[in-house]
PDB file of C-alpha atoms in Angstrom:
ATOM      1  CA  UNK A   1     -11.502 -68.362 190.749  1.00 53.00           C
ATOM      2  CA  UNK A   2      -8.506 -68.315 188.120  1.00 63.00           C
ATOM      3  CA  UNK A   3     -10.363 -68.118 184.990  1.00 70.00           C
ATOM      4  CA  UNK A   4      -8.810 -70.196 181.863  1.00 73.00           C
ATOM      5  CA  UNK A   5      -6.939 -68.587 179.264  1.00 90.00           C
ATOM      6  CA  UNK A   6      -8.346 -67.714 176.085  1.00 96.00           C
ATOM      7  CA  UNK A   7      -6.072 -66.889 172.813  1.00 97.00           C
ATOM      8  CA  UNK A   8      -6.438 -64.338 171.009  1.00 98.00           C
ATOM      9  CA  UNK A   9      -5.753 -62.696 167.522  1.00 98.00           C
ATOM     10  CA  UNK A  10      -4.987 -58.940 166.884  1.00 98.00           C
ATOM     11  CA  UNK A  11      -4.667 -57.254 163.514  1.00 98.00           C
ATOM     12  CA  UNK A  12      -2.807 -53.822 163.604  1.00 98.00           C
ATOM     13  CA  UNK A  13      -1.621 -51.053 161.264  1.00 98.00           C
ATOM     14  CA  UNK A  14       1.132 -48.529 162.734  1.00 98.00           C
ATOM     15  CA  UNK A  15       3.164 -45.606 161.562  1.00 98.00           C
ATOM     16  CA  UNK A  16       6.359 -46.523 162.360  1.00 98.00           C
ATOM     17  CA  UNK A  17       8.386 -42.871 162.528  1.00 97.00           C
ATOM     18  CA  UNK A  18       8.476 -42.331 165.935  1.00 96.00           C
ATOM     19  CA  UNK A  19       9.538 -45.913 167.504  1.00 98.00           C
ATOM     20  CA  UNK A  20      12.243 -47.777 168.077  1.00 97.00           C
ATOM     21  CA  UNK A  21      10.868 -50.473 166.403  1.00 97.00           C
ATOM     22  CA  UNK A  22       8.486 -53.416 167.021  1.00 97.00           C
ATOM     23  CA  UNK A  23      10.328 -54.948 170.077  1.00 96.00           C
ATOM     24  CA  UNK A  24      10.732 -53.744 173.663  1.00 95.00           C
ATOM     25  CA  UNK A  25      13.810 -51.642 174.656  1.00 93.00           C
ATOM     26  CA  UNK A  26      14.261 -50.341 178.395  1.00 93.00           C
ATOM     27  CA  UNK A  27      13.755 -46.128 178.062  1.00 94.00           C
ATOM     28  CA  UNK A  28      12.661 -46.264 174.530  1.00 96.00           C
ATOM     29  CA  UNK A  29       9.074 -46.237 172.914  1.00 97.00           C
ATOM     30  CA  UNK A  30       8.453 -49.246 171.252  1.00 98.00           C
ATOM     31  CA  UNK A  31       5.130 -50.885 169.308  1.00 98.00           C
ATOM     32  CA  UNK A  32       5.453 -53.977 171.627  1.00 98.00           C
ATOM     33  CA  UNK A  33       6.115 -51.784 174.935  1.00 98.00           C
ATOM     34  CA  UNK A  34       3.080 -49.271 174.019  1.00 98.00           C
ATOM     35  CA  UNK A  35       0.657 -52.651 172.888  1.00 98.00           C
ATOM     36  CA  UNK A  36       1.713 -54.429 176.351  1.00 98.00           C
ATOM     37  CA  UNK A  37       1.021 -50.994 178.669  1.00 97.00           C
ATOM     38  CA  UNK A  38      -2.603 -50.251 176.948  1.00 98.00           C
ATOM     39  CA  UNK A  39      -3.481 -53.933 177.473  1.00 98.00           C
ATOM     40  CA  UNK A  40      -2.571 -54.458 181.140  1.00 97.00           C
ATOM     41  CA  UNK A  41      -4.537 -51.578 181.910  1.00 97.00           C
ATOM     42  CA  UNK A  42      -7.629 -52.575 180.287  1.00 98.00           C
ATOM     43  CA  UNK A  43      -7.338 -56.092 181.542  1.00 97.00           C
ATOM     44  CA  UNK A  44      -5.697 -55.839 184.579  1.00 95.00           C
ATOM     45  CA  UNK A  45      -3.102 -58.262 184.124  1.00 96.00           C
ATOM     46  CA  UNK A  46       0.142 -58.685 182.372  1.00 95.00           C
ATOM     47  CA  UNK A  47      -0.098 -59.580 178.579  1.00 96.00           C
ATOM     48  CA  UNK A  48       2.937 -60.980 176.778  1.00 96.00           C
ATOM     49  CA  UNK A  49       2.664 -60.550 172.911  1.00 98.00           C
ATOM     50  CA  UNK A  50       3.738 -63.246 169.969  1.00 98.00           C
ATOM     51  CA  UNK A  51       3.987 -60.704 166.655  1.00 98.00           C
ATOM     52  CA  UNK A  52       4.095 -62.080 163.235  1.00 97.00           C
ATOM     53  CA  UNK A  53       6.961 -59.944 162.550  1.00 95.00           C
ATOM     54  CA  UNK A  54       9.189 -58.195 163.882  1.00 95.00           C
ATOM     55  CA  UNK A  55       9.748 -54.719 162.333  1.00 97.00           C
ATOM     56  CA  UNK A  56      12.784 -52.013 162.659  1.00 96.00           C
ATOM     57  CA  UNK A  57      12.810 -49.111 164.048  1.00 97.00           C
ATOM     58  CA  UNK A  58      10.843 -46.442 161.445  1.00 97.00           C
ATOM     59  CA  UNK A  59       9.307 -49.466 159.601  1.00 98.00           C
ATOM     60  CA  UNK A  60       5.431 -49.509 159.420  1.00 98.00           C
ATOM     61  CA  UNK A  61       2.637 -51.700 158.946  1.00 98.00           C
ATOM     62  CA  UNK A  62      -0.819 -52.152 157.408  1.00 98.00           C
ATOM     63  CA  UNK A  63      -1.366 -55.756 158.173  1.00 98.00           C
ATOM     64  CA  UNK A  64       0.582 -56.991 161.001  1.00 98.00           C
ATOM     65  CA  UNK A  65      -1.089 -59.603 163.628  1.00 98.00           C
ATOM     66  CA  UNK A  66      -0.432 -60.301 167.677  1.00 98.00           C
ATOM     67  CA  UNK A  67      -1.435 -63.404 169.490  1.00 98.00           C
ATOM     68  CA  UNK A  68      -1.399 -63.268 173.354  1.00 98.00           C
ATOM     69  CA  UNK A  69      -3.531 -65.096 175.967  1.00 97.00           C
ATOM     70  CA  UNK A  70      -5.749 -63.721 178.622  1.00 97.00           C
ATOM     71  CA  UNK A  71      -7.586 -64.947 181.460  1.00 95.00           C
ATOM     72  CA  UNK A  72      -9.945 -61.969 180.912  1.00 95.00           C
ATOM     73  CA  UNK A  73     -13.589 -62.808 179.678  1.00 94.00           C
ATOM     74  CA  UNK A  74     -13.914 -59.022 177.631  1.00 96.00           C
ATOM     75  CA  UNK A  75     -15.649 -59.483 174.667  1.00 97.00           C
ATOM     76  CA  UNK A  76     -13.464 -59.037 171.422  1.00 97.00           C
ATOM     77  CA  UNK A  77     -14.658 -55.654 170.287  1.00 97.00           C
ATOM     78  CA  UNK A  78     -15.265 -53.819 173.131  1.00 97.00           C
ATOM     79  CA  UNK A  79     -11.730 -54.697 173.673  1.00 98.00           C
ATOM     80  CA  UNK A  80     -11.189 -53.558 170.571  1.00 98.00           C
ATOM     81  CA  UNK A  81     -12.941 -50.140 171.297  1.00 98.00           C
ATOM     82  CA  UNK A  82     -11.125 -49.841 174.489  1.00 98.00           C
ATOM     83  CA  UNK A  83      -7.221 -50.109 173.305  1.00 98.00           C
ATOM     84  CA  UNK A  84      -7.955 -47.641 170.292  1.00 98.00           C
ATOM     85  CA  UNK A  85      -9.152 -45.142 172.438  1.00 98.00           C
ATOM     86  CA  UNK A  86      -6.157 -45.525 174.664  1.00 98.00           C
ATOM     87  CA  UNK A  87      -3.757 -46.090 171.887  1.00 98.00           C
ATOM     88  CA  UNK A  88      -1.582 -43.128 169.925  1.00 98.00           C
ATOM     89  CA  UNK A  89      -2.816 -42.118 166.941  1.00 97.00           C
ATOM     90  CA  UNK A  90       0.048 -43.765 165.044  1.00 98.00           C
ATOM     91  CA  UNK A  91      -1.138 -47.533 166.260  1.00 98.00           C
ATOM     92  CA  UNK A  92      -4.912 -48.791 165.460  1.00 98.00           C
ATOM     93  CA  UNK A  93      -6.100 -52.021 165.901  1.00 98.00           C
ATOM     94  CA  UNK A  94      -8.142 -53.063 162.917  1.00 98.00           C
ATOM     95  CA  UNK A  95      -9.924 -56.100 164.761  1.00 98.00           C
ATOM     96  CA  UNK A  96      -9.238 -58.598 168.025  1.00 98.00           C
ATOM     97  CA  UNK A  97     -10.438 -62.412 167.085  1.00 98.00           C
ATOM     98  CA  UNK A  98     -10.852 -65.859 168.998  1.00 97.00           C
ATOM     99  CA  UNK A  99      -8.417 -67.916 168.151  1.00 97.00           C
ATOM    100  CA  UNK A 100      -7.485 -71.368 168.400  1.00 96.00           C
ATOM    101  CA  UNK A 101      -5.064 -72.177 171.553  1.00 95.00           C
ATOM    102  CA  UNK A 102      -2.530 -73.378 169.118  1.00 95.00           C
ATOM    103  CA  UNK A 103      -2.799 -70.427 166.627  1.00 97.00           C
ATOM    104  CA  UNK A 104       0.292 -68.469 167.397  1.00 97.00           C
ATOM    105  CA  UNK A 105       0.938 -65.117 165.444  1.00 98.00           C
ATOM    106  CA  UNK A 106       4.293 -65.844 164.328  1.00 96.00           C
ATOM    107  CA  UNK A 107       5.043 -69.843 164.048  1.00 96.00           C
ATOM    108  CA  UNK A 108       1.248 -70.412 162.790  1.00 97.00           C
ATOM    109  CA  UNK A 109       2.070 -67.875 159.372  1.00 97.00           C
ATOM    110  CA  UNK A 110       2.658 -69.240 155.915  1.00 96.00           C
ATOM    111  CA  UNK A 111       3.811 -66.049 154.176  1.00 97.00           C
ATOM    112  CA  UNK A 112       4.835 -62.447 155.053  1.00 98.00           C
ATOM    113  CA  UNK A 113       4.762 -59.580 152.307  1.00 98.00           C
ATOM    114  CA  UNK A 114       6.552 -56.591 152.296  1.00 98.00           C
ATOM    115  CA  UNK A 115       6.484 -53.225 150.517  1.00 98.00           C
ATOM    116  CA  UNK A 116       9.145 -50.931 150.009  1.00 98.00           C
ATOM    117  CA  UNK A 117       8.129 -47.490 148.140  1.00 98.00           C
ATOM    118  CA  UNK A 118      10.074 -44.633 146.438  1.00 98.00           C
ATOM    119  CA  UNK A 119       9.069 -41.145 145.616  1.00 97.00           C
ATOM    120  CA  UNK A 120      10.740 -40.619 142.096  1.00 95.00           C
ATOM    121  CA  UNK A 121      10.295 -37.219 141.265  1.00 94.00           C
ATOM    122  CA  UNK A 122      12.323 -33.625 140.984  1.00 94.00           C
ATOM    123  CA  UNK A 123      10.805 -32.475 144.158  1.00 95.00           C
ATOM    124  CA  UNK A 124       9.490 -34.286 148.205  1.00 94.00           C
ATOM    125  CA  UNK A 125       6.337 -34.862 149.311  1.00 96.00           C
ATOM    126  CA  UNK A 126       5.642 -32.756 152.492  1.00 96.00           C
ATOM    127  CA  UNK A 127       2.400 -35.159 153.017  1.00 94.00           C
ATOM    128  CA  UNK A 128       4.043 -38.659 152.116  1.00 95.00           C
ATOM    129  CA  UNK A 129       7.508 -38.424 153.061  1.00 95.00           C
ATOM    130  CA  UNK A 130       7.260 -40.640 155.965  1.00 97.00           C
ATOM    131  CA  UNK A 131       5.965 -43.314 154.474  1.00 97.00           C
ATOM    132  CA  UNK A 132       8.307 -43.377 151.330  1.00 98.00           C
ATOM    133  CA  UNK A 133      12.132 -42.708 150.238  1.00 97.00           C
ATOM    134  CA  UNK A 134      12.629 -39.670 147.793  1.00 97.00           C
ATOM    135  CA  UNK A 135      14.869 -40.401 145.128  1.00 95.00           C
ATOM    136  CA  UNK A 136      16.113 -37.543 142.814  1.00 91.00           C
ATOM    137  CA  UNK A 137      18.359 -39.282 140.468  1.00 85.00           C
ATOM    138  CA  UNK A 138      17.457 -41.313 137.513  1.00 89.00           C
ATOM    139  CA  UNK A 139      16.450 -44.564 137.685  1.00 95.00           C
ATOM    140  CA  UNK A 140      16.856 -47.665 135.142  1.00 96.00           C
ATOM    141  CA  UNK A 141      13.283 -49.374 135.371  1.00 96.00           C
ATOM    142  CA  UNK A 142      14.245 -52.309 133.249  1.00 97.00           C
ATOM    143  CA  UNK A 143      17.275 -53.125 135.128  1.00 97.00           C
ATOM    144  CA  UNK A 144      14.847 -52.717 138.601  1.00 97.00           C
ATOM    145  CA  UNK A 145      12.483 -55.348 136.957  1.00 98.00           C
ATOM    146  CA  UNK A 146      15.743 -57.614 136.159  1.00 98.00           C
ATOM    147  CA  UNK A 147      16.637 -57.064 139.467  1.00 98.00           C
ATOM    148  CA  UNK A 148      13.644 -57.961 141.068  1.00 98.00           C
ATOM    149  CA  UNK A 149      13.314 -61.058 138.717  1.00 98.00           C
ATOM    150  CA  UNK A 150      16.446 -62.151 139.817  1.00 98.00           C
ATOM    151  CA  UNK A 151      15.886 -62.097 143.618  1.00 98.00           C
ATOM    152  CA  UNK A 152      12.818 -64.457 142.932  1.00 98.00           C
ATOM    153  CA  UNK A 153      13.230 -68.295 144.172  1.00 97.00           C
ATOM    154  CA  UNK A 154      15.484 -70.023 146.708  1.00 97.00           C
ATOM    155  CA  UNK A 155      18.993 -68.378 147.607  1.00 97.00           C
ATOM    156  CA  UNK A 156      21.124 -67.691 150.193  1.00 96.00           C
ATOM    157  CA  UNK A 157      20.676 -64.097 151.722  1.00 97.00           C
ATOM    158  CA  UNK A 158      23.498 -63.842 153.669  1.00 95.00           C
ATOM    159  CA  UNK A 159      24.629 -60.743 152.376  1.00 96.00           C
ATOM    160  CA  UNK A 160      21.958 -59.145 153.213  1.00 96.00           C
ATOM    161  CA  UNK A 161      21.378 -58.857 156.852  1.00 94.00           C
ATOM    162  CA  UNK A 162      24.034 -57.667 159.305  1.00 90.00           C
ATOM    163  CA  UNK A 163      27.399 -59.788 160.147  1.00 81.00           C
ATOM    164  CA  UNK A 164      26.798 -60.612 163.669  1.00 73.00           C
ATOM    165  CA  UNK A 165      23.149 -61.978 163.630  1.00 74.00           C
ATOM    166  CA  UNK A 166      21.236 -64.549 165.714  1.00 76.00           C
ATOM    167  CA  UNK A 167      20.413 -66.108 162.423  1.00 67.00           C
ATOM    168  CA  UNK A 168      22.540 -69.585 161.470  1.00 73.00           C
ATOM    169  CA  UNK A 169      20.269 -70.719 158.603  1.00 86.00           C
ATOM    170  CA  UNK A 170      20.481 -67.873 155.427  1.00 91.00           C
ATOM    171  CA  UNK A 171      18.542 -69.768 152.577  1.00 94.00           C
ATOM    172  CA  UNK A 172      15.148 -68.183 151.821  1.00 96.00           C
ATOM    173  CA  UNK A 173      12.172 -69.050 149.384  1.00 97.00           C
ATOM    174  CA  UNK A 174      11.265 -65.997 147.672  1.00 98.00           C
ATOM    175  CA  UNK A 175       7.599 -66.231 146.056  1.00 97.00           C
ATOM    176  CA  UNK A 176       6.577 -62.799 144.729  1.00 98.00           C
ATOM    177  CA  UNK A 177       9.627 -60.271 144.265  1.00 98.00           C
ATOM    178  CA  UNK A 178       8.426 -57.523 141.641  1.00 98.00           C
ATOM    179  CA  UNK A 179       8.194 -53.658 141.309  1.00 98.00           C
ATOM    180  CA  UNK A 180       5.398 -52.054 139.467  1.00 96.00           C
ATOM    181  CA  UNK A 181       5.352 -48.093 138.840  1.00 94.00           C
ATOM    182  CA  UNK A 182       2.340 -45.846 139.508  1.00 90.00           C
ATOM    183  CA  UNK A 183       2.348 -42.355 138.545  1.00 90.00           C
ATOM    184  CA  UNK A 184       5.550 -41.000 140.214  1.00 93.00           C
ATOM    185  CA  UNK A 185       5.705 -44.044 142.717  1.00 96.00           C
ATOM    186  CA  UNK A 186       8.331 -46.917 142.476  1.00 97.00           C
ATOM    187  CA  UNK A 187       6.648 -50.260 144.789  1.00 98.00           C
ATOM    188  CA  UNK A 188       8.728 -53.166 145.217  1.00 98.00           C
ATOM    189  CA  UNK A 189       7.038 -56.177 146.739  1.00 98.00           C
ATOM    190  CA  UNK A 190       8.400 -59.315 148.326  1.00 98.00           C
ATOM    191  CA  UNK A 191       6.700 -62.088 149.486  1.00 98.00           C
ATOM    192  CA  UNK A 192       8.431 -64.903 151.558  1.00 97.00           C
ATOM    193  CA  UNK A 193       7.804 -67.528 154.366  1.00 94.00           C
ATOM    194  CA  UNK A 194      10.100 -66.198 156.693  1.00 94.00           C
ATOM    195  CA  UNK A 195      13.140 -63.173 156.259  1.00 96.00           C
ATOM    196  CA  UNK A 196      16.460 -62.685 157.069  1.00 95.00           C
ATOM    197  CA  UNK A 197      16.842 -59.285 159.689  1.00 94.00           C
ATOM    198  CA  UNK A 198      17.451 -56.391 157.447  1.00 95.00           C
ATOM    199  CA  UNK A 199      16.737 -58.031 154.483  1.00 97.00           C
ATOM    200  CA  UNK A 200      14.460 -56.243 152.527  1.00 98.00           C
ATOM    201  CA  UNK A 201      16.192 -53.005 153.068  1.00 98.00           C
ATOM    202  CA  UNK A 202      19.657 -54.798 152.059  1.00 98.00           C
ATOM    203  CA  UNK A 203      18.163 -55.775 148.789  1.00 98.00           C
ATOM    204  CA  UNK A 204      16.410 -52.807 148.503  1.00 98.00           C
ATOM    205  CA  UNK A 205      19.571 -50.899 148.600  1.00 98.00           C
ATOM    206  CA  UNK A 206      21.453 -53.115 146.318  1.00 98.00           C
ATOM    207  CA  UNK A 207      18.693 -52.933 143.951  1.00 98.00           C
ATOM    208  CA  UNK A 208      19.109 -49.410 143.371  1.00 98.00           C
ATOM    209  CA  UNK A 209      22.509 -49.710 143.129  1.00 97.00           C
ATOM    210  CA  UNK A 210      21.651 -51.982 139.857  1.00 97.00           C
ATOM    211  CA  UNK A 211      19.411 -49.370 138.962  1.00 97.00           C
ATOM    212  CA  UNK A 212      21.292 -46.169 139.031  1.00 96.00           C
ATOM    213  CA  UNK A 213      24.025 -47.685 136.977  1.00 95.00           C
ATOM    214  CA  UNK A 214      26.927 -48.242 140.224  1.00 96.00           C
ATOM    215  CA  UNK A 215      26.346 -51.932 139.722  1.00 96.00           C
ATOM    216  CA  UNK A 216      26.482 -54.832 137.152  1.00 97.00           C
ATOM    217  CA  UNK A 217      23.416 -57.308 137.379  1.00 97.00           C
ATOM    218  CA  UNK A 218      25.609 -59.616 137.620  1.00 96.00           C
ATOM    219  CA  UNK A 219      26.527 -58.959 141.232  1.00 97.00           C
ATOM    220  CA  UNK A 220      23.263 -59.043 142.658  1.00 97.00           C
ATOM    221  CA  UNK A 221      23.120 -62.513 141.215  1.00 96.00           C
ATOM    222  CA  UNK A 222      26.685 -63.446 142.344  1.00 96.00           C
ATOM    223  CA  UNK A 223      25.895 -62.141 145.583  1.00 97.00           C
ATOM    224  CA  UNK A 224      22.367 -64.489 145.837  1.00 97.00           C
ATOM    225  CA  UNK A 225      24.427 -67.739 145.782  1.00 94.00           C
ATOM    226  CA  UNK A 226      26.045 -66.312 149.297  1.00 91.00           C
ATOM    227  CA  UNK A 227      28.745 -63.669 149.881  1.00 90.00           C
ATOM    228  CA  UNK A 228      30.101 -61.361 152.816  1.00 93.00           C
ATOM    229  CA  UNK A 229      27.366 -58.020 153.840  1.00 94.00           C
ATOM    230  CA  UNK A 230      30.166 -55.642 153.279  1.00 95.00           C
ATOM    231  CA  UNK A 231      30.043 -56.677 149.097  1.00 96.00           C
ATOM    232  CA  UNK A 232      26.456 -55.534 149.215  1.00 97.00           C
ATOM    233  CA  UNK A 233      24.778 -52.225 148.425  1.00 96.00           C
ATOM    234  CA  UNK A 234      23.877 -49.669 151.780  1.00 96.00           C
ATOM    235  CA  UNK A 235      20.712 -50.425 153.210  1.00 97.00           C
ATOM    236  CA  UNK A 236      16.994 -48.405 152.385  1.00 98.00           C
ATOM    237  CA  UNK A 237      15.949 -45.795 154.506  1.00 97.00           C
ATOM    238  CA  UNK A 238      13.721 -47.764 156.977  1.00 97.00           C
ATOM    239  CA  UNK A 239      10.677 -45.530 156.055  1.00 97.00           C
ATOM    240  CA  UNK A 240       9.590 -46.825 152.676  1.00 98.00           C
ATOM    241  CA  UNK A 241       9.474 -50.289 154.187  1.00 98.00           C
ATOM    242  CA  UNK A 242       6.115 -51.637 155.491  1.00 98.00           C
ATOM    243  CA  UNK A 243       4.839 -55.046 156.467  1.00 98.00           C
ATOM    244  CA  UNK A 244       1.859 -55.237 154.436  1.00 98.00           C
ATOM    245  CA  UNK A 245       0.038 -58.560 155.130  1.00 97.00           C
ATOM    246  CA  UNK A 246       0.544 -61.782 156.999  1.00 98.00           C
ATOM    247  CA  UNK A 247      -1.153 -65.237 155.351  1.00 97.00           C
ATOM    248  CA  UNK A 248      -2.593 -68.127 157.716  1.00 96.00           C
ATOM    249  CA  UNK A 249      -3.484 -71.378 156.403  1.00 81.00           C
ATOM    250  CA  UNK A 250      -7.010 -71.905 156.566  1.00 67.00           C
ATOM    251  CA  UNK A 251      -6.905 -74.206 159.510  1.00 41.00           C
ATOM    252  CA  UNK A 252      -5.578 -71.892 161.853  1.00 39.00           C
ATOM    253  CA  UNK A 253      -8.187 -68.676 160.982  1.00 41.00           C
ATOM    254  CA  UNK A 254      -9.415 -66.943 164.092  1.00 40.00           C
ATOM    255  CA  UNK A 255     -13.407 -66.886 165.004  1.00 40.00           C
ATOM    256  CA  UNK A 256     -15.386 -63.812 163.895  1.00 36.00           C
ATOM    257  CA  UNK A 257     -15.284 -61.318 166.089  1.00 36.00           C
ATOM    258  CA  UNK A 258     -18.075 -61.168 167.881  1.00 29.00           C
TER     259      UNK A 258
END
């Protein structure tokens, strides 16, 4: 007997280095091919996964979620226990919730926030250095914060993800863009319904541009009503970016794990 399908919600955390990104590739490792593999083994049957978003290749996360259904009956945390002691190091699942049937991981989110973090200091970090991008040169904090300030609100991002793109609509709502400094650590943070592919490290880049003096303020501004990728700064280094948390409205909250 076929039993019905249950939905369920999955909070992760990866380190990002070593895949090709979030999204299946044939021959490559990937977080969604890895996910998919440890799954149908432990449930024996395939498991297709909705992800909240959908990170680059050498980006990481602390608080990305997974919806997927299953016709299995496995209780949430021993499933739990069972995919982190199949899963690499680099990938833990934080928690595996009942969710509503119409609670899906990417269409059900109200907000997505991103951190991007440099290392601004004379010499690496042989502990850190995956997780951040090591800048040697001076930076102008004041113009960052301008920057930042500027990015804030409703424009139109085209700039900043690649020229041939399966996107058609290029206006976001920003509603936190900000850096804040701690000890020798540069953190920007952005905070948006929805973004543009490549977009944070686009306006990463451009930022520090701005803030190394290569730049006028003005462009970034100019270029936030709309303008061509090429007329925008190099992108980040995909290893200071990381998704950091994913916000639900309260109606769609998964079940306690039980």
């Amino acid at each position: 007997m076929t039993r019905p399908k249950r939905n369920l919600r999955m909070d992760l955390e990866y380190d990002g280095s070593d895949f090709a990104g979030w999204a299946k590739q044939p021959g490559l490792q990937t977080i969604e091919g890895t996910l998919e593999q440890v799954l149908g083994r432990i449930l024996q049957e395939q498991v297709g996964l909705t992800v909240a978003g959908r990170t680059d290749a050498g980006v990481h996360a602390r608080g990305q979620v997974v919806s997927f259904l299953t016709g299995s009956g496995m209780e949430p945390g021993r499933l739990r226990w069972s995919v982190n002691g199949l899963l690499p190091d680099t990938i833990a699942v934080s928690s595996i919730t009942e969710a509503p049937l119409d609670f899906d991981a990417r269409r059900s989110a109200g907000s997505r926030s991103y951190s991007y973090t440099l290392l601004c200091r004379p010499w690496p970090s042989a502990y850190r250095h995956r997780f951040v991008n090591f800048i040697r040169s001076q930076l102008d904090t004041a113009l960052l914060h301008s920057a930042a300030a500027a990015i804030a609100g409703r424009h139109d991002f085209r700039a900043f993800t690649p020229t041939v793109t399966e996107h058609s609509y290029f206006q976001r709502e920003i509603m936190v863009s900000r850096w804040h400094e701690d000890v020798d650590l540069l953190v920007y943070t952005i905070e948006a319904s929805s973004f543009l592919r490549g977009m944070v490290r686009a306006l990463v880049g451009t930022m520090l541009e701005v803030g190394r003096g290569r730049r006028p303020l003005r462009d970034l501004r100019e270029l936030l009503a709309g303008g061509e990728r090429s007329q925008a700064g190099e992108s980040a280094p995909p290893g200071g970016l990381c998704l950091e948390q994913v916000l639900y409205q309260s109606s769609s909250k998964s079940k306690r794990e039980r």
